[in-house]
Amino acid sequence: MVLPGRTNERRSLDFVSDAFTDGRRFRVLQVVDDYSCEYLALVADTSLSGLRVTRELDALIRLRAKPVTVVSDNGTELTSMAVLKWSQGRHYIQPGETMQNGFVESFNGSFRDECLNETLFSSLSEARSQITAWKDDYNRNRPHSSLGNLTPHEFALKKILQTQAA
């Protein structure tokens, strides 16, 4: 897969699941900008339908512009009629093997190891709060060597400003 050359060029989507302390399951929709390594969304809920996924993607478009491509695996939420209908005329969603979605898969490991495996969640509101805090820390306080030792937020902002100045 060709590396993106700017922010908002390609976003990757995936889901991870976890459980509350009482055993009930919840899922988290991850949306990552593949160029800036920035987590754009971590949406936690007990049910994430295809319709809900499309609402979250539309909200991101209003905030951050429309990406050229959205890449996902072929999980049921991402191949539902709502998502397929939404994608027509807007984006190309490429179903594929796990490694074709390798960008988000690498983020899965960090998110799982550093947040989900380290925290016991007793409620959805607690999970959402802790996950949002982790996302904000990841984006704003953790420099990446692949980004010239900038944080994902700094890198994305720098590239957006460079594009606007050009």
JSON list of C-alpha atoms in Angstrom, two decimals:
[
{"chain": "A", "resi": 1, "resn": "MET", "atom": "CA", "xyz": [0.00, 0.00, 0.00]},
{"chain": "A", "resi": 2, "resn": "VAL", "atom": "CA", "xyz": [1.34, 3.41, -0.98]},
{"chain": "A", "resi": 3, "resn": "LEU", "atom": "CA", "xyz": [2.10, 5.75, 1.90]},
{"chain": "A", "resi": 4, "resn": "PRO", "atom": "CA", "xyz": [-0.11, 8.85, 2.05]},
{"chain": "A", "resi": 5, "resn": "GLY", "atom": "CA", "xyz": [1.63, 12.14, 1.31]},
{"chain": "A", "resi": 6, "resn": "ARG", "atom": "CA", "xyz": [-0.50, 14.51, 3.40]},
{"chain": "A", "resi": 7, "resn": "THR", "atom": "CA", "xyz": [-3.01, 14.69, 6.21]},
{"chain": "A", "resi": 8, "resn": "ASN", "atom": "CA", "xyz": [-6.59, 13.75, 5.37]},
{"chain": "A", "resi": 9, "resn": "GLU", "atom": "CA", "xyz": [-5.43, 11.69, 2.39]},
{"chain": "A", "resi": 10, "resn": "ARG", "atom": "CA", "xyz": [-6.12, 8.28, 3.91]},
{"chain": "A", "resi": 11, "resn": "ARG", "atom": "CA", "xyz": [-7.89, 7.24, 7.09]},
{"chain": "A", "resi": 12, "resn": "SER", "atom": "CA", "xyz": [-7.90, 3.74, 8.49]},
{"chain": "A", "resi": 13, "resn": "LEU", "atom": "CA", "xyz": [-10.78, 2.26, 10.47]},
{"chain": "A", "resi": 14, "resn": "ASP", "atom": "CA", "xyz": [-10.90, -0.72, 12.77]},
{"chain": "A", "resi": 15, "resn": "PHE", "atom": "CA", "xyz": [-12.63, -2.03, 15.86]},
{"chain": "A", "resi": 16, "resn": "VAL", "atom": "CA", "xyz": [-11.28, -3.38, 19.12]},
{"chain": "A", "resi": 17, "resn": "SER", "atom": "CA", "xyz": [-13.35, -4.90, 21.87]},
{"chain": "A", "resi": 18, "resn": "ASP", "atom": "CA", "xyz": [-13.03, -5.10, 25.62]},
{"chain": "A", "resi": 19, "resn": "ALA", "atom": "CA", "xyz": [-15.19, -5.88, 28.64]},
{"chain": "A", "resi": 20, "resn": "PHE", "atom": "CA", "xyz": [-16.41, -4.00, 31.67]},
{"chain": "A", "resi": 21, "resn": "THR", "atom": "CA", "xyz": [-15.61, -5.37, 35.12]},
{"chain": "A", "resi": 22, "resn": "ASP", "atom": "CA", "xyz": [-19.03, -7.08, 35.17]},
{"chain": "A", "resi": 23, "resn": "GLY", "atom": "CA", "xyz": [-18.26, -9.00, 31.96]},
{"chain": "A", "resi": 24, "resn": "ARG", "atom": "CA", "xyz": [-20.44, -6.99, 29.55]},
{"chain": "A", "resi": 25, "resn": "ARG", "atom": "CA", "xyz": [-18.67, -6.29, 26.25]},
{"chain": "A", "resi": 26, "resn": "PHE", "atom": "CA", "xyz": [-18.08, -2.99, 24.49]},
{"chain": "A", "resi": 27, "resn": "ARG", "atom": "CA", "xyz": [-16.36, -2.02, 21.27]},
{"chain": "A", "resi": 28, "resn": "VAL", "atom": "CA", "xyz": [-14.26, 0.92, 20.17]},
{"chain": "A", "resi": 29, "resn": "LEU", "atom": "CA", "xyz": [-14.25, 2.31, 16.63]},
{"chain": "A", "resi": 30, "resn": "GLN", "atom": "CA", "xyz": [-10.78, 3.62, 15.81]},
{"chain": "A", "resi": 31, "resn": "VAL", "atom": "CA", "xyz": [-10.20, 6.19, 13.09]},
{"chain": "A", "resi": 32, "resn": "VAL", "atom": "CA", "xyz": [-6.56, 7.05, 12.35]},
{"chain": "A", "resi": 33, "resn": "ASP", "atom": "CA", "xyz": [-5.02, 9.51, 9.89]},
{"chain": "A", "resi": 34, "resn": "ASP", "atom": "CA", "xyz": [-2.35, 7.34, 8.27]},
{"chain": "A", "resi": 35, "resn": "TYR", "atom": "CA", "xyz": [-0.08, 10.27, 7.42]},
{"chain": "A", "resi": 36, "resn": "SER", "atom": "CA", "xyz": [0.03, 12.09, 10.76]},
{"chain": "A", "resi": 37, "resn": "CYS", "atom": "CA", "xyz": [-0.46, 8.96, 12.94]},
{"chain": "A", "resi": 38, "resn": "GLU", "atom": "CA", "xyz": [-3.17, 10.92, 14.72]},
{"chain": "A", "resi": 39, "resn": "TYR", "atom": "CA", "xyz": [-6.12, 9.21, 16.34]},
{"chain": "A", "resi": 40, "resn": "LEU", "atom": "CA", "xyz": [-9.05, 11.17, 14.95]},
{"chain": "A", "resi": 41, "resn": "ALA", "atom": "CA", "xyz": [-11.67, 9.19, 16.83]},
{"chain": "A", "resi": 42, "resn": "LEU", "atom": "CA", "xyz": [-11.99, 6.48, 19.44]},
{"chain": "A", "resi": 43, "resn": "VAL", "atom": "CA", "xyz": [-15.71, 5.85, 19.76]},
{"chain": "A", "resi": 44, "resn": "ALA", "atom": "CA", "xyz": [-16.68, 3.49, 22.57]},
{"chain": "A", "resi": 45, "resn": "ASP", "atom": "CA", "xyz": [-20.14, 1.95, 22.85]},
{"chain": "A", "resi": 46, "resn": "THR", "atom": "CA", "xyz": [-21.89, -1.31, 23.59]},
{"chain": "A", "resi": 47, "resn": "SER", "atom": "CA", "xyz": [-23.27, -1.33, 20.04]},
{"chain": "A", "resi": 48, "resn": "LEU", "atom": "CA", "xyz": [-21.76, 0.30, 16.97]},
{"chain": "A", "resi": 49, "resn": "SER", "atom": "CA", "xyz": [-23.98, -0.28, 13.95]},
{"chain": "A", "resi": 50, "resn": "GLY", "atom": "CA", "xyz": [-23.08, 0.63, 10.41]},
{"chain": "A", "resi": 51, "resn": "LEU", "atom": "CA", "xyz": [-25.41, 3.63, 10.66]},
{"chain": "A", "resi": 52, "resn": "ARG", "atom": "CA", "xyz": [-23.57, 4.81, 13.77]},
{"chain": "A", "resi": 53, "resn": "VAL", "atom": "CA", "xyz": [-20.24, 4.38, 11.97]},
{"chain": "A", "resi": 54, "resn": "THR", "atom": "CA", "xyz": [-21.45, 6.59, 9.10]},
{"chain": "A", "resi": 55, "resn": "ARG", "atom": "CA", "xyz": [-22.61, 9.28, 11.54]},
{"chain": "A", "resi": 56, "resn": "GLU", "atom": "CA", "xyz": [-19.18, 9.28, 13.19]},
{"chain": "A", "resi": 57, "resn": "LEU", "atom": "CA", "xyz": [-17.42, 9.49, 9.81]},
{"chain": "A", "resi": 58, "resn": "ASP", "atom": "CA", "xyz": [-19.66, 12.38, 8.72]},
{"chain": "A", "resi": 59, "resn": "ALA", "atom": "CA", "xyz": [-18.86, 14.19, 11.97]},
{"chain": "A", "resi": 60, "resn": "LEU", "atom": "CA", "xyz": [-15.13, 13.80, 11.26]},
{"chain": "A", "resi": 61, "resn": "ILE", "atom": "CA", "xyz": [-15.59, 15.16, 7.75]},
{"chain": "A", "resi": 62, "resn": "ARG", "atom": "CA", "xyz": [-17.27, 18.26, 9.19]},
{"chain": "A", "resi": 63, "resn": "LEU", "atom": "CA", "xyz": [-14.34, 18.73, 11.59]},
{"chain": "A", "resi": 64, "resn": "ARG", "atom": "CA", "xyz": [-11.34, 17.63, 9.53]},
{"chain": "A", "resi": 65, "resn": "ALA", "atom": "CA", "xyz": [-12.30, 17.57, 5.84]},
{"chain": "A", "resi": 66, "resn": "LYS", "atom": "CA", "xyz": [-13.03, 14.64, 3.60]},
{"chain": "A", "resi": 67, "resn": "PRO", "atom": "CA", "xyz": [-10.24, 12.09, 3.14]},
{"chain": "A", "resi": 68, "resn": "VAL", "atom": "CA", "xyz": [-9.37, 10.81, -0.31]},
{"chain": "A", "resi": 69, "resn": "THR", "atom": "CA", "xyz": [-9.56, 7.19, 0.87]},
{"chain": "A", "resi": 70, "resn": "VAL", "atom": "CA", "xyz": [-10.88, 5.28, 3.83]},
{"chain": "A", "resi": 71, "resn": "VAL", "atom": "CA", "xyz": [-9.32, 1.87, 4.43]},
{"chain": "A", "resi": 72, "resn": "SER", "atom": "CA", "xyz": [-10.89, -0.84, 6.54]},
{"chain": "A", "resi": 73, "resn": "ASP", "atom": "CA", "xyz": [-11.04, -4.57, 6.94]},
{"chain": "A", "resi": 74, "resn": "ASN", "atom": "CA", "xyz": [-14.18, -6.43, 5.97]},
{"chain": "A", "resi": 75, "resn": "GLY", "atom": "CA", "xyz": [-15.79, -6.66, 9.40]},
{"chain": "A", "resi": 76, "resn": "THR", "atom": "CA", "xyz": [-19.56, -6.71, 9.57]},
{"chain": "A", "resi": 77, "resn": "GLU", "atom": "CA", "xyz": [-19.90, -3.12, 10.81]},
{"chain": "A", "resi": 78, "resn": "LEU", "atom": "CA", "xyz": [-17.81, -1.83, 7.91]},
{"chain": "A", "resi": 79, "resn": "THR", "atom": "CA", "xyz": [-19.54, -3.84, 5.20]},
{"chain": "A", "resi": 80, "resn": "SER", "atom": "CA", "xyz": [-23.10, -3.15, 6.34]},
{"chain": "A", "resi": 81, "resn": "MET", "atom": "CA", "xyz": [-25.64, -1.71, 3.93]},
{"chain": "A", "resi": 82, "resn": "ALA", "atom": "CA", "xyz": [-25.48, 1.67, 5.73]},
{"chain": "A", "resi": 83, "resn": "VAL", "atom": "CA", "xyz": [-21.70, 1.94, 5.26]},
{"chain": "A", "resi": 84, "resn": "LEU", "atom": "CA", "xyz": [-21.74, 0.67, 1.68]},
{"chain": "A", "resi": 85, "resn": "LYS", "atom": "CA", "xyz": [-24.52, 3.13, 0.77]},
{"chain": "A", "resi": 86, "resn": "TRP", "atom": "CA", "xyz": [-22.66, 5.96, 2.53]},
{"chain": "A", "resi": 87, "resn": "SER", "atom": "CA", "xyz": [-19.42, 5.19, 0.71]},
{"chain": "A", "resi": 88, "resn": "GLN", "atom": "CA", "xyz": [-20.89, 5.38, -2.80]},
{"chain": "A", "resi": 89, "resn": "GLY", "atom": "CA", "xyz": [-19.83, 8.62, -4.43]},
{"chain": "A", "resi": 90, "resn": "ARG", "atom": "CA", "xyz": [-17.86, 9.67, -1.39]},
{"chain": "A", "resi": 91, "resn": "HIS", "atom": "CA", "xyz": [-14.93, 7.40, -0.59]},
{"chain": "A", "resi": 92, "resn": "TYR", "atom": "CA", "xyz": [-13.58, 4.07, -1.54]},
{"chain": "A", "resi": 93, "resn": "ILE", "atom": "CA", "xyz": [-13.56, 1.65, 1.32]},
{"chain": "A", "resi": 94, "resn": "GLN", "atom": "CA", "xyz": [-11.12, -1.11, 0.59]},
{"chain": "A", "resi": 95, "resn": "PRO", "atom": "CA", "xyz": [-11.93, -4.39, 2.25]},
{"chain": "A", "resi": 96, "resn": "GLY", "atom": "CA", "xyz": [-8.87, -6.53, 2.65]},
{"chain": "A", "resi": 97, "resn": "GLU", "atom": "CA", "xyz": [-6.61, -8.68, 4.70]},
{"chain": "A", "resi": 98, "resn": "THR", "atom": "CA", "xyz": [-5.42, -7.50, 8.09]},
{"chain": "A", "resi": 99, "resn": "MET", "atom": "CA", "xyz": [-2.02, -6.45, 6.78]},
{"chain": "A", "resi": 100, "resn": "GLN", "atom": "CA", "xyz": [-3.64, -4.32, 4.08]},
{"chain": "A", "resi": 101, "resn": "ASN", "atom": "CA", "xyz": [-4.90, -2.30, 7.02]},
{"chain": "A", "resi": 102, "resn": "GLY", "atom": "CA", "xyz": [-1.52, -2.44, 8.74]},
{"chain": "A", "resi": 103, "resn": "PHE", "atom": "CA", "xyz": [-1.47, 1.20, 9.79]},
{"chain": "A", "resi": 104, "resn": "VAL", "atom": "CA", "xyz": [-4.43, 0.88, 12.13]},
{"chain": "A", "resi": 105, "resn": "GLU", "atom": "CA", "xyz": [-3.37, -2.61, 13.24]},
{"chain": "A", "resi": 106, "resn": "SER", "atom": "CA", "xyz": [-0.16, -1.16, 14.70]},
{"chain": "A", "resi": 107, "resn": "PHE", "atom": "CA", "xyz": [-2.23, 1.42, 16.57]},
{"chain": "A", "resi": 108, "resn": "ASN", "atom": "CA", "xyz": [-4.44, -1.38, 17.91]},
{"chain": "A", "resi": 109, "resn": "GLY", "atom": "CA", "xyz": [-1.44, -2.79, 19.77]},
{"chain": "A", "resi": 110, "resn": "SER", "atom": "CA", "xyz": [-0.55, 0.49, 21.45]},
{"chain": "A", "resi": 111, "resn": "PHE", "atom": "CA", "xyz": [-4.16, 1.24, 22.33]},
{"chain": "A", "resi": 112, "resn": "ARG", "atom": "CA", "xyz": [-4.75, -2.24, 23.72]},
{"chain": "A", "resi": 113, "resn": "ASP", "atom": "CA", "xyz": [-1.44, -2.47, 25.65]},
{"chain": "A", "resi": 114, "resn": "GLU", "atom": "CA", "xyz": [-1.44, 1.05, 27.06]},
{"chain": "A", "resi": 115, "resn": "CYS", "atom": "CA", "xyz": [-5.12, 1.72, 27.65]},
{"chain": "A", "resi": 116, "resn": "LEU", "atom": "CA", "xyz": [-7.48, -1.23, 27.47]},
{"chain": "A", "resi": 117, "resn": "ASN", "atom": "CA", "xyz": [-5.21, -3.77, 29.18]},
{"chain": "A", "resi": 118, "resn": "GLU", "atom": "CA", "xyz": [-4.14, -1.30, 31.86]},
{"chain": "A", "resi": 119, "resn": "THR", "atom": "CA", "xyz": [-7.58, -0.03, 32.88]},
{"chain": "A", "resi": 120, "resn": "LEU", "atom": "CA", "xyz": [-10.58, -1.72, 34.44]},
{"chain": "A", "resi": 121, "resn": "PHE", "atom": "CA", "xyz": [-13.77, -0.04, 33.23]},
{"chain": "A", "resi": 122, "resn": "SER", "atom": "CA", "xyz": [-16.92, -0.39, 35.28]},
{"chain": "A", "resi": 123, "resn": "SER", "atom": "CA", "xyz": [-19.19, 1.70, 33.04]},
{"chain": "A", "resi": 124, "resn": "LEU", "atom": "CA", "xyz": [-19.46, 3.07, 29.54]},
{"chain": "A", "resi": 125, "resn": "SER", "atom": "CA", "xyz": [-19.04, 6.65, 30.75]},
{"chain": "A", "resi": 126, "resn": "GLU", "atom": "CA", "xyz": [-15.85, 5.68, 32.58]},
{"chain": "A", "resi": 127, "resn": "ALA", "atom": "CA", "xyz": [-14.53, 3.87, 29.50]},
{"chain": "A", "resi": 128, "resn": "ARG", "atom": "CA", "xyz": [-15.28, 6.86, 27.28]},
{"chain": "A", "resi": 129, "resn": "SER", "atom": "CA", "xyz": [-13.59, 9.25, 29.68]},
{"chain": "A", "resi": 130, "resn": "GLN", "atom": "CA", "xyz": [-10.43, 7.14, 30.07]},
{"chain": "A", "resi": 131, "resn": "ILE", "atom": "CA", "xyz": [-10.21, 6.38, 26.35]},
{"chain": "A", "resi": 132, "resn": "THR", "atom": "CA", "xyz": [-10.57, 10.07, 25.45]},
{"chain": "A", "resi": 133, "resn": "ALA", "atom": "CA", "xyz": [-7.84, 10.98, 27.94]},
{"chain": "A", "resi": 134, "resn": "TRP", "atom": "CA", "xyz": [-5.56, 8.31, 26.47]},
{"chain": "A", "resi": 135, "resn": "LYS", "atom": "CA", "xyz": [-6.26, 9.55, 22.90]},
{"chain": "A", "resi": 136, "resn": "ASP", "atom": "CA", "xyz": [-5.51, 13.15, 23.87]},
{"chain": "A", "resi": 137, "resn": "ASP", "atom": "CA", "xyz": [-2.26, 12.09, 25.57]},
{"chain": "A", "resi": 138, "resn": "TYR", "atom": "CA", "xyz": [-1.26, 9.98, 22.56]},
{"chain": "A", "resi": 139, "resn": "ASN", "atom": "CA", "xyz": [-1.95, 12.78, 20.06]},
{"chain": "A", "resi": 140, "resn": "ARG", "atom": "CA", "xyz": [-0.57, 15.72, 22.03]},
{"chain": "A", "resi": 141, "resn": "ASN", "atom": "CA", "xyz": [2.18, 14.45, 24.34]},
{"chain": "A", "resi": 142, "resn": "ARG", "atom": "CA", "xyz": [3.96, 11.59, 22.60]},
{"chain": "A", "resi": 143, "resn": "PRO", "atom": "CA", "xyz": [6.56, 12.42, 19.98]},
{"chain": "A", "resi": 144, "resn": "HIS", "atom": "CA", "xyz": [7.09, 9.84, 17.23]},
{"chain": "A", "resi": 145, "resn": "SER", "atom": "CA", "xyz": [10.47, 9.33, 15.61]},
{"chain": "A", "resi": 146, "resn": "SER", "atom": "CA", "xyz": [8.69, 8.67, 12.29]},
{"chain": "A", "resi": 147, "resn": "LEU", "atom": "CA", "xyz": [7.24, 12.19, 12.54]},
{"chain": "A", "resi": 148, "resn": "GLY", "atom": "CA", "xyz": [10.55, 13.96, 13.17]},
{"chain": "A", "resi": 149, "resn": "ASN", "atom": "CA", "xyz": [10.06, 13.66, 16.93]},
{"chain": "A", "resi": 150, "resn": "LEU", "atom": "CA", "xyz": [6.85, 15.68, 16.81]},
{"chain": "A", "resi": 151, "resn": "THR", "atom": "CA", "xyz": [3.60, 14.57, 18.36]},
{"chain": "A", "resi": 152, "resn": "PRO", "atom": "CA", "xyz": [0.87, 13.53, 15.90]},
{"chain": "A", "resi": 153, "resn": "HIS", "atom": "CA", "xyz": [-1.02, 16.75, 16.67]},
{"chain": "A", "resi": 154, "resn": "GLU", "atom": "CA", "xyz": [2.06, 18.95, 16.13]},
{"chain": "A", "resi": 155, "resn": "PHE", "atom": "CA", "xyz": [2.92, 17.12, 12.92]},
{"chain": "A", "resi": 156, "resn": "ALA", "atom": "CA", "xyz": [-0.60, 17.43, 11.49]},
{"chain": "A", "resi": 157, "resn": "LEU", "atom": "CA", "xyz": [-0.81, 21.12, 12.43]},
{"chain": "A", "resi": 158, "resn": "LYS", "atom": "CA", "xyz": [2.60, 21.84, 10.92]},
{"chain": "A", "resi": 159, "resn": "LYS", "atom": "CA", "xyz": [1.66, 20.14, 7.65]},
{"chain": "A", "resi": 160, "resn": "ILE", "atom": "CA", "xyz": [-1.71, 21.89, 7.45]},
{"chain": "A", "resi": 161, "resn": "LEU", "atom": "CA", "xyz": [-0.04, 25.27, 8.01]},
{"chain": "A", "resi": 162, "resn": "GLN", "atom": "CA", "xyz": [2.61, 24.49, 5.37]},
{"chain": "A", "resi": 163, "resn": "THR", "atom": "CA", "xyz": [-0.12, 23.58, 2.88]},
{"chain": "A", "resi": 164, "resn": "GLN", "atom": "CA", "xyz": [-2.04, 26.79, 3.59]},
{"chain": "A", "resi": 165, "resn": "ALA", "atom": "CA", "xyz": [1.11, 28.90, 3.19]},
{"chain": "A", "resi": 166, "resn": "ALA", "atom": "CA", "xyz": [1.98, 27.33, -0.18]}
]
